[in-house]
CSV table of C-alpha atoms in Angstrom, one decimal:
chain,number,residue,atom,x,y,z
D,296,LEU,CA,4.4,-16.2,2.2
D,297,ASN,CA,7.8,-14.2,2.9
D,298,ARG,CA,8.6,-11.0,1.4
D,299,CYS,CA,12.0,-10.7,-0.7
D,300,PRO,CA,15.3,-10.2,1.1
D,301,GLU,CA,16.3,-6.8,0.4
D,302,SER,CA,19.9,-6.3,-0.3
D,303,GLY,CA,20.4,-3.0,1.9
D,304,SER,CA,19.7,-0.2,-0.9
D,305,THR,CA,17.3,2.3,0.0
D,306,GLU,CA,16.4,3.1,-3.4
D,307,VAL,CA,13.2,1.4,-4.6
D,308,THR,CA,12.9,-0.5,-7.5
D,309,TRP,CA,9.8,-2.1,-8.2
D,310,LEU,CA,10.4,-5.5,-10.7
D,311,ALA,CA,13.4,-4.1,-11.6
D,312,SER,CA,15.6,-7.4,-11.1
D,313,GLY,CA,12.6,-9.5,-12.4
D,314,ARG,CA,12.0,-11.4,-9.9
D,315,CYS,CA,8.8,-11.9,-7.9
D,316,HIS,CA,8.3,-9.5,-4.8
D,317,TYR,CA,6.7,-12.3,-3.1
D,318,PHE,CA,7.3,-16.3,-2.5
D,319,TRP,CA,6.6,-19.2,-0.6
D,320,SER,CA,9.5,-20.9,1.5
D,321,PHE,CA,9.3,-23.5,4.2
D,322,ASP,CA,12.7,-21.9,5.1
D,323,PRO,CA,11.8,-20.0,8.6
D,324,SER,CA,14.1,-16.8,7.5
D,325,GLY,CA,12.4,-16.9,4.1
D,326,SER,CA,15.4,-16.8,2.2
D,327,THR,CA,15.0,-19.6,0.3
D,328,SER,CA,12.0,-19.4,-1.9
D,329,LEU,CA,10.4,-22.7,-3.3
D,330,SER,CA,10.2,-23.2,-7.3
D,331,ARG,CA,6.9,-22.5,-9.3
D,332,ARG,CA,6.4,-26.1,-10.3
D,333,VAL,CA,7.0,-27.0,-6.3
D,334,CYS,CA,4.3,-24.3,-6.0
D,335,ASN,CA,1.6,-25.5,-8.5
D,336,VAL,CA,2.2,-29.5,-7.4
D,337,LEU,CA,1.3,-27.6,-3.7
D,338,GLY,CA,-1.8,-25.7,-5.2
D,339,LEU,CA,-0.2,-22.5,-3.6
D,340,PRO,CA,-1.6,-19.4,-5.1
D,341,SER,CA,0.8,-17.1,-6.7
D,342,TYR,CA,1.0,-13.2,-5.6
D,343,ARG,CA,1.7,-10.4,-6.9
D,344,THR,CA,2.1,-6.8,-7.0
D,345,CYS,CA,0.1,-4.2,-9.0
D,346,VAL,CA,0.2,-0.5,-8.3
D,347,ILE,CA,-2.7,1.0,-9.9
D,348,PRO,CA,-2.6,5.4,-9.6
D,349,VAL,CA,-5.6,7.0,-8.9
D,350,VAL,CA,-6.1,11.1,-8.6
D,351,PRO,CA,-8.5,11.9,-6.5
D,352,TYR,CA,-11.0,14.5,-7.8
D,353,VAL,CA,-13.0,16.5,-5.2
D,354,HIS,CA,-15.8,18.7,-6.6
D,355,ASP,CA,-16.0,22.7,-5.4
D,356,TYR,CA,-19.3,21.9,-3.6
D,357,GLN,CA,-17.5,18.8,-1.8
D,358,HIS,CA,-15.0,21.6,-0.4
D,359,GLU,CA,-17.3,24.0,0.3
D,360,ALA,CA,-19.5,21.4,2.1
D,361,ALA,CA,-16.7,20.9,4.1
D,362,LYS,CA,-15.9,24.3,5.1
D,363,TYR,CA,-19.8,24.6,5.9
D,364,ILE,CA,-19.3,22.2,8.6
D,365,GLN,CA,-16.5,23.2,9.9
D,366,GLU,CA,-17.8,26.7,10.4
D,367,ILE,CA,-21.5,25.7,12.0
D,368,GLN,CA,-19.1,23.4,14.6
D,369,GLY,CA,-17.2,26.5,15.2
D,370,PHE,CA,-13.9,25.7,13.6
D,371,ASP,CA,-12.1,27.5,11.5
D,372,PRO,CA,-11.8,25.7,8.4
D,373,LEU,CA,-8.0,27.4,7.8
D,374,THR,CA,-6.5,25.3,10.5
D,375,GLN,CA,-6.2,21.6,11.0
D,376,ASP,CA,-8.7,22.4,14.7
D,377,PHE,CA,-11.3,20.3,13.0
D,378,ALA,CA,-9.4,17.0,11.9
D,379,ARG,CA,-7.7,17.0,15.2
D,380,ALA,CA,-10.9,17.3,16.9
D,381,CYS,CA,-12.3,14.6,15.1
D,382,GLY,CA,-8.9,12.5,16.0
């Protein structure tokens, strides 16, 4: 499974060209894709890109609990010291 060769542009355009972003290829450089028909005959799976945006929501009590844990361990919750100590 090879990633489509980039065109050289640094701009990200997802599925703008209408082509699949992933394809099967026998070419070691991955520049020539197999046709969908050949992939079907060989029984190769097809892949597609799917983006699901998720907006995380943290309740106030979770923030308070994290703050409390940092304080009882001697860290200042307003700094990144706790995160650095955890690695």
